[in-house]
Amino acid sequence: GDSVTQMEGPVTLSEEAFLTINCTYTATGYPSLFWYVQYPGEGLQLLLKATKADDKGSNKGFEATYRKETTSFHLEKGSVQVSDSAVYFCALSDVGGSQGNLIFGKGTKLSVKP
Amino acid sequence: GAGVSQSPSNKVTEKGKDVELRCDPISGHTALYWYRQRLGQGLEFLIYFQGNSAPDKSGLPSDRFSAERTGESVSTLTIQRTQQEDSAVYLCASSQRTGTYGYTFGSGTRLTVV
């Protein structure tokens, strides 16, 4: 079945460091891909998305490019801030499949130190 | 409302008791989802409602779990004879349609079974 694999955390970085959180997927159809963020004590929020190959999603300085050839959707940010400390979830939605739900990775906890 | 509302925000219950969790989706969102998030874990799909179609119950972990939704409005998730392993945050999300639109999550109900 469809699945999402993301790098295990926790990831600890200093402020202004470069961030990459790897995400790869397995899907039988043509999925849409998402990154969600969960700040401490809050619910999940959609961070960015891409609906087809080569699309780049971007928001709040974060970017991710839908790479069909490598089945990846890695999250990047050039200069992280303390306020970016959160848990990041990669997810896919197989629009062509029978399921209507998003399939999530296990999440990667990011801690940014001043 | 402006967002997805869940109640209660916290619930402590004794083992063996029944609990009912409520989710108010965003008005006009036809799709509604329930997920479970155990401490330090990713999101576990429970059930999905889409309009008046039969719900996808494939994620419910046992027959102690059930959910209802009337039309495109409020949903309730019921857990009967609660067990300690049911302790988790239960997240509800809604979306305009399945697939590419992403979800809006509520802040969740933190259930603790003692």
Tab-separated table of C-alpha atoms in Angstrom:
chain	number	residue	atom	x	y	z
A	1	GLY	CA	0.000	0.000	0.000
A	2	ASP	CA	0.889	3.656	-0.112
A	3	SER	CA	3.395	4.859	2.464
A	4	VAL	CA	5.549	7.782	3.504
A	5	THR	CA	9.016	7.547	5.042
A	6	GLN	CA	10.680	10.541	6.592
A	7	MET	CA	13.948	10.940	8.401
A	8	GLU	CA	13.899	10.212	12.066
A	9	GLY	CA	14.543	12.958	14.517
A	10	PRO	CA	15.087	14.744	16.605
A	11	VAL	CA	16.978	17.253	14.522
A	12	THR	CA	18.785	19.964	16.458
A	13	LEU	CA	20.148	23.003	14.653
A	14	SER	CA	21.512	26.398	15.531
A	15	GLU	CA	19.656	29.497	14.425
A	16	GLU	CA	20.358	30.460	10.783
A	17	ALA	CA	21.474	26.925	9.866
A	18	PHE	CA	20.265	25.191	6.707
A	19	LEU	CA	17.508	22.637	7.155
A	20	THR	CA	16.714	19.520	5.158
A	21	ILE	CA	14.151	16.958	6.256
A	22	ASN	CA	14.029	14.015	3.890
A	23	CYS	CA	10.764	12.459	2.789
A	24	THR	CA	10.227	9.638	0.305
A	25	TYR	CA	6.994	7.979	-0.675
A	26	THR	CA	5.527	4.863	-2.233
A	27	ALA	CA	2.285	5.215	-4.144
A	28	THR	CA	0.508	3.306	-6.885
A	29	GLY	CA	-1.276	6.342	-8.307
A	30	TYR	CA	-0.361	9.996	-8.761
A	31	PRO	CA	-0.360	11.439	-5.277
A	32	SER	CA	-0.468	14.966	-4.028
A	33	LEU	CA	2.226	15.652	-1.443
A	34	PHE	CA	2.069	17.774	1.678
A	35	TRP	CA	4.128	19.011	4.579
A	36	TYR	CA	2.300	19.707	7.827
A	37	VAL	CA	3.757	21.398	10.890
A	38	GLN	CA	2.733	20.936	14.511
A	39	TYR	CA	3.956	23.634	16.878
A	40	PRO	CA	4.137	22.752	20.588
A	41	GLY	CA	0.672	22.438	22.081
A	42	GLU	CA	-1.110	23.105	18.804
A	43	GLY	CA	-2.856	21.130	16.078
A	44	LEU	CA	-1.393	20.327	12.692
A	45	GLN	CA	-1.226	23.091	10.103
A	46	LEU	CA	-0.703	22.732	6.395
A	47	LEU	CA	2.724	24.177	5.583
A	48	LEU	CA	2.945	23.582	1.848
A	49	LYS	CA	1.822	21.217	-0.877
A	50	ALA	CA	2.512	20.086	-4.426
A	51	THR	CA	0.012	18.329	-6.625
A	52	LYS	CA	2.093	17.088	-9.561
A	53	ALA	CA	5.625	16.198	-10.539
A	54	ASP	CA	8.168	19.040	-10.567
A	55	ASP	CA	5.824	21.350	-8.654
A	56	LYS	CA	7.487	23.317	-5.876
A	57	GLY	CA	5.516	24.150	-2.766
A	58	SER	CA	6.687	27.055	-0.649
A	59	ASN	CA	5.598	28.922	2.461
A	60	LYS	CA	7.274	30.841	5.318
A	61	GLY	CA	10.705	30.302	3.740
A	62	PHE	CA	10.225	26.541	3.477
A	63	GLU	CA	10.329	24.784	0.120
A	64	ALA	CA	9.797	21.270	-1.179
A	65	THR	CA	9.907	19.980	-4.757
A	66	TYR	CA	7.866	17.007	-5.953
A	67	ARG	CA	10.433	14.640	-7.526
A	68	LYS	CA	8.738	11.756	-9.259
A	69	GLU	CA	11.993	10.198	-10.453
A	70	THR	CA	13.265	9.831	-6.900
A	71	THR	CA	9.788	9.635	-5.273
A	72	SER	CA	10.842	12.349	-2.867
A	73	PHE	CA	9.502	15.565	-1.373
A	74	HIS	CA	12.307	16.852	0.842
A	75	LEU	CA	11.630	19.915	2.996
A	76	GLU	CA	14.259	22.674	2.996
A	77	LYS	CA	14.794	26.069	4.556
A	78	GLY	CA	17.853	28.198	4.076
A	79	SER	CA	17.991	29.814	7.516
A	80	VAL	CA	15.983	28.408	10.407
A	81	GLN	CA	14.721	30.400	13.357
A	82	VAL	CA	13.952	29.394	16.922
A	83	SER	CA	10.264	29.820	16.070
A	84	ASP	CA	10.561	26.985	13.526
A	85	SER	CA	10.936	24.487	16.361
A	86	ALA	CA	8.098	22.025	15.790
A	87	VAL	CA	7.273	18.557	14.508
A	88	TYR	CA	7.099	18.288	10.721
A	89	PHE	CA	4.987	15.642	8.987
A	90	CYS	CA	5.236	14.610	5.353
A	91	ALA	CA	2.005	13.244	3.874
A	92	LEU	CA	0.497	12.028	0.629
A	93	SER	CA	-2.976	11.801	-0.768
A	94	ASP	CA	-3.538	9.351	-3.577
A	95	VAL	CA	-6.320	11.060	-5.459
A	96	GLY	CA	-6.678	8.192	-7.859
A	97	GLY	CA	-6.878	5.537	-5.182
A	98	SER	CA	-9.802	4.231	-3.235
A	99	GLN	CA	-8.837	5.829	0.028
A	100	GLY	CA	-9.731	9.393	0.741
A	101	ASN	CA	-7.401	9.928	3.640
A	102	LEU	CA	-3.957	11.417	3.916
A	103	ILE	CA	-1.148	9.025	4.758
A	104	PHE	CA	1.378	10.581	7.131
A	105	GLY	CA	4.981	9.918	7.923
A	106	LYS	CA	5.954	9.490	11.561
A	107	GLY	CA	7.048	13.090	11.950
A	108	THR	CA	10.427	14.731	12.502
A	109	LYS	CA	10.974	16.884	15.548
A	110	LEU	CA	13.059	19.979	14.893
A	111	SER	CA	14.655	21.975	17.694
A	112	VAL	CA	16.378	25.243	16.831
A	113	LYS	CA	18.748	26.683	19.429
A	114	PRO	CA	19.542	30.419	19.640
B	1	GLY	CA	-16.999	28.473	12.305
B	2	ALA	CA	-13.620	29.728	11.247
B	3	GLY	CA	-11.805	26.540	12.116
B	4	VAL	CA	-12.294	22.955	13.139
B	5	SER	CA	-13.474	22.812	16.723
B	6	GLN	CA	-12.984	19.801	18.968
B	7	SER	CA	-14.330	19.172	22.431
B	8	PRO	CA	-13.402	18.496	25.084
B	9	SER	CA	-9.799	19.611	24.776
B	10	ASN	CA	-8.803	17.284	27.591
B	11	LYS	CA	-10.512	14.216	29.003
B	12	VAL	CA	-9.411	11.996	31.846
B	13	THR	CA	-11.451	8.834	32.261
B	14	GLU	CA	-11.307	5.645	34.232
B	15	LYS	CA	-10.509	2.395	32.516
B	16	GLY	CA	-13.696	0.683	31.376
B	17	LYS	CA	-15.743	3.851	30.960
B	18	ASP	CA	-17.134	5.065	27.644
B	19	VAL	CA	-16.088	8.414	26.176
B	20	GLU	CA	-17.485	10.569	23.404
B	21	LEU	CA	-15.379	13.061	21.488
B	22	ARG	CA	-16.876	15.782	19.327
B	23	CYS	CA	-15.731	17.488	16.164
B	24	ASP	CA	-17.288	20.546	14.487
B	25	PRO	CA	-15.869	20.847	10.966
B	26	ILE	CA	-15.557	23.987	8.920
B	27	SER	CA	-18.883	24.862	7.359
B	28	GLY	CA	-19.085	23.583	3.796
B	29	HIS	CA	-16.359	20.982	4.207
B	30	THR	CA	-17.756	17.720	2.939
B	31	ALA	CA	-14.915	15.493	4.101
B	32	LEU	CA	-14.140	14.770	7.755
B	33	TYR	CA	-11.363	12.617	9.204
B	34	TRP	CA	-10.387	11.246	12.585
B	35	TYR	CA	-6.788	10.444	13.455
B	36	ARG	CA	-5.087	9.234	16.595
B	37	GLN	CA	-1.666	10.446	17.712
B	38	ARG	CA	-0.005	8.525	20.489
B	39	LEU	CA	2.763	10.194	22.453
B	40	GLY	CA	5.852	10.577	20.264
B	41	GLN	CA	4.213	8.804	17.335
B	42	GLY	CA	2.871	9.791	13.965
B	43	LEU	CA	-0.750	10.061	12.968
B	44	GLU	CA	-2.839	6.937	12.754
B	45	PHE	CA	-5.865	7.103	10.468
B	46	LEU	CA	-9.113	6.004	12.111
B	47	ILE	CA	-12.126	6.881	9.949
B	48	TYR	CA	-13.146	9.108	7.060
B	49	PHE	CA	-16.523	10.577	6.083
B	50	GLN	CA	-17.242	12.030	2.655
B	51	GLY	CA	-20.644	13.617	2.217
B	52	ASN	CA	-23.427	11.051	2.375
B	53	SER	CA	-21.242	8.149	1.261
B	54	ALA	CA	-20.593	5.195	3.519
B	55	PRO	CA	-17.651	6.035	5.798
B	56	ASP	CA	-14.254	4.428	5.415
B	57	LYS	CA	-13.822	2.672	8.757
B	58	SER	CA	-10.712	0.738	7.794
B	59	GLY	CA	-8.532	2.421	10.427
B	60	LEU	CA	-10.661	1.765	13.494
B	61	PRO	CA	-8.493	-0.400	15.782
B	62	SER	CA	-11.282	-2.429	17.380
B	63	ASP	CA	-15.054	-2.723	17.659
B	64	ARG	CA	-14.880	-0.550	20.770
B	65	PHE	CA	-14.379	2.405	18.449
B	66	SER	CA	-17.219	3.920	16.430
B	67	ALA	CA	-17.985	7.251	14.828
B	68	GLU	CA	-21.006	9.008	13.445
B	69	ARG	CA	-21.612	12.012	11.316
B	70	THR	CA	-24.945	13.445	10.295
B	71	GLY	CA	-24.790	14.921	6.825
B	72	GLU	CA	-21.935	17.402	6.585
B	73	SER	CA	-22.032	18.571	10.167
B	74	VAL	CA	-20.819	17.456	13.559
B	75	SER	CA	-19.094	14.131	14.081
B	76	THR	CA	-18.719	12.147	17.286
B	77	LEU	CA	-16.106	9.493	17.978
B	78	THR	CA	-17.112	7.046	20.686
B	79	ILE	CA	-14.744	4.734	22.518
B	80	GLN	CA	-16.436	2.088	24.631
B	81	ARG	CA	-14.854	0.319	27.608
B	82	THR	CA	-11.719	2.455	27.386
B	83	GLN	CA	-8.315	0.875	27.902
B	84	GLN	CA	-5.031	2.485	28.880
B	85	GLU	CA	-3.681	2.004	25.369
B	86	ASP	CA	-6.453	4.298	24.124
B	87	SER	CA	-4.637	7.223	25.756
B	88	ALA	CA	-3.675	9.579	22.926
B	89	VAL	CA	-4.548	12.828	21.224
B	90	TYR	CA	-7.506	12.377	18.907
B	91	LEU	CA	-7.382	14.750	15.976
B	92	CYS	CA	-10.214	15.710	13.683
B	93	ALA	CA	-9.732	17.342	10.301
B	94	SER	CA	-12.006	18.512	7.531
B	95	SER	CA	-11.513	19.431	3.897
B	96	GLN	CA	-13.561	20.751	1.029
B	97	ARG	CA	-12.934	17.622	-0.984
B	98	THR	CA	-10.631	14.669	-0.807
B	99	GLY	CA	-7.187	14.627	-2.311
B	100	THR	CA	-5.443	17.789	-3.332
B	101	TYR	CA	-6.919	20.358	-1.014
B	102	GLY	CA	-5.189	19.458	2.212
B	103	TYR	CA	-6.872	19.355	5.554
B	104	THR	CA	-7.645	21.793	8.345
B	105	PHE	CA	-7.039	20.171	11.691
B	106	GLY	CA	-8.610	20.864	15.025
B	107	SER	CA	-6.465	21.214	18.131
B	108	GLY	CA	-7.366	17.727	19.250
B	109	THR	CA	-8.748	16.034	22.340
B	110	ARG	CA	-6.147	14.677	24.726
B	111	LEU	CA	-7.577	11.490	26.225
B	112	THR	CA	-5.987	9.962	29.293
B	113	VAL	CA	-7.268	6.632	30.564
B	114	VAL	CA	-6.288	5.948	34.165
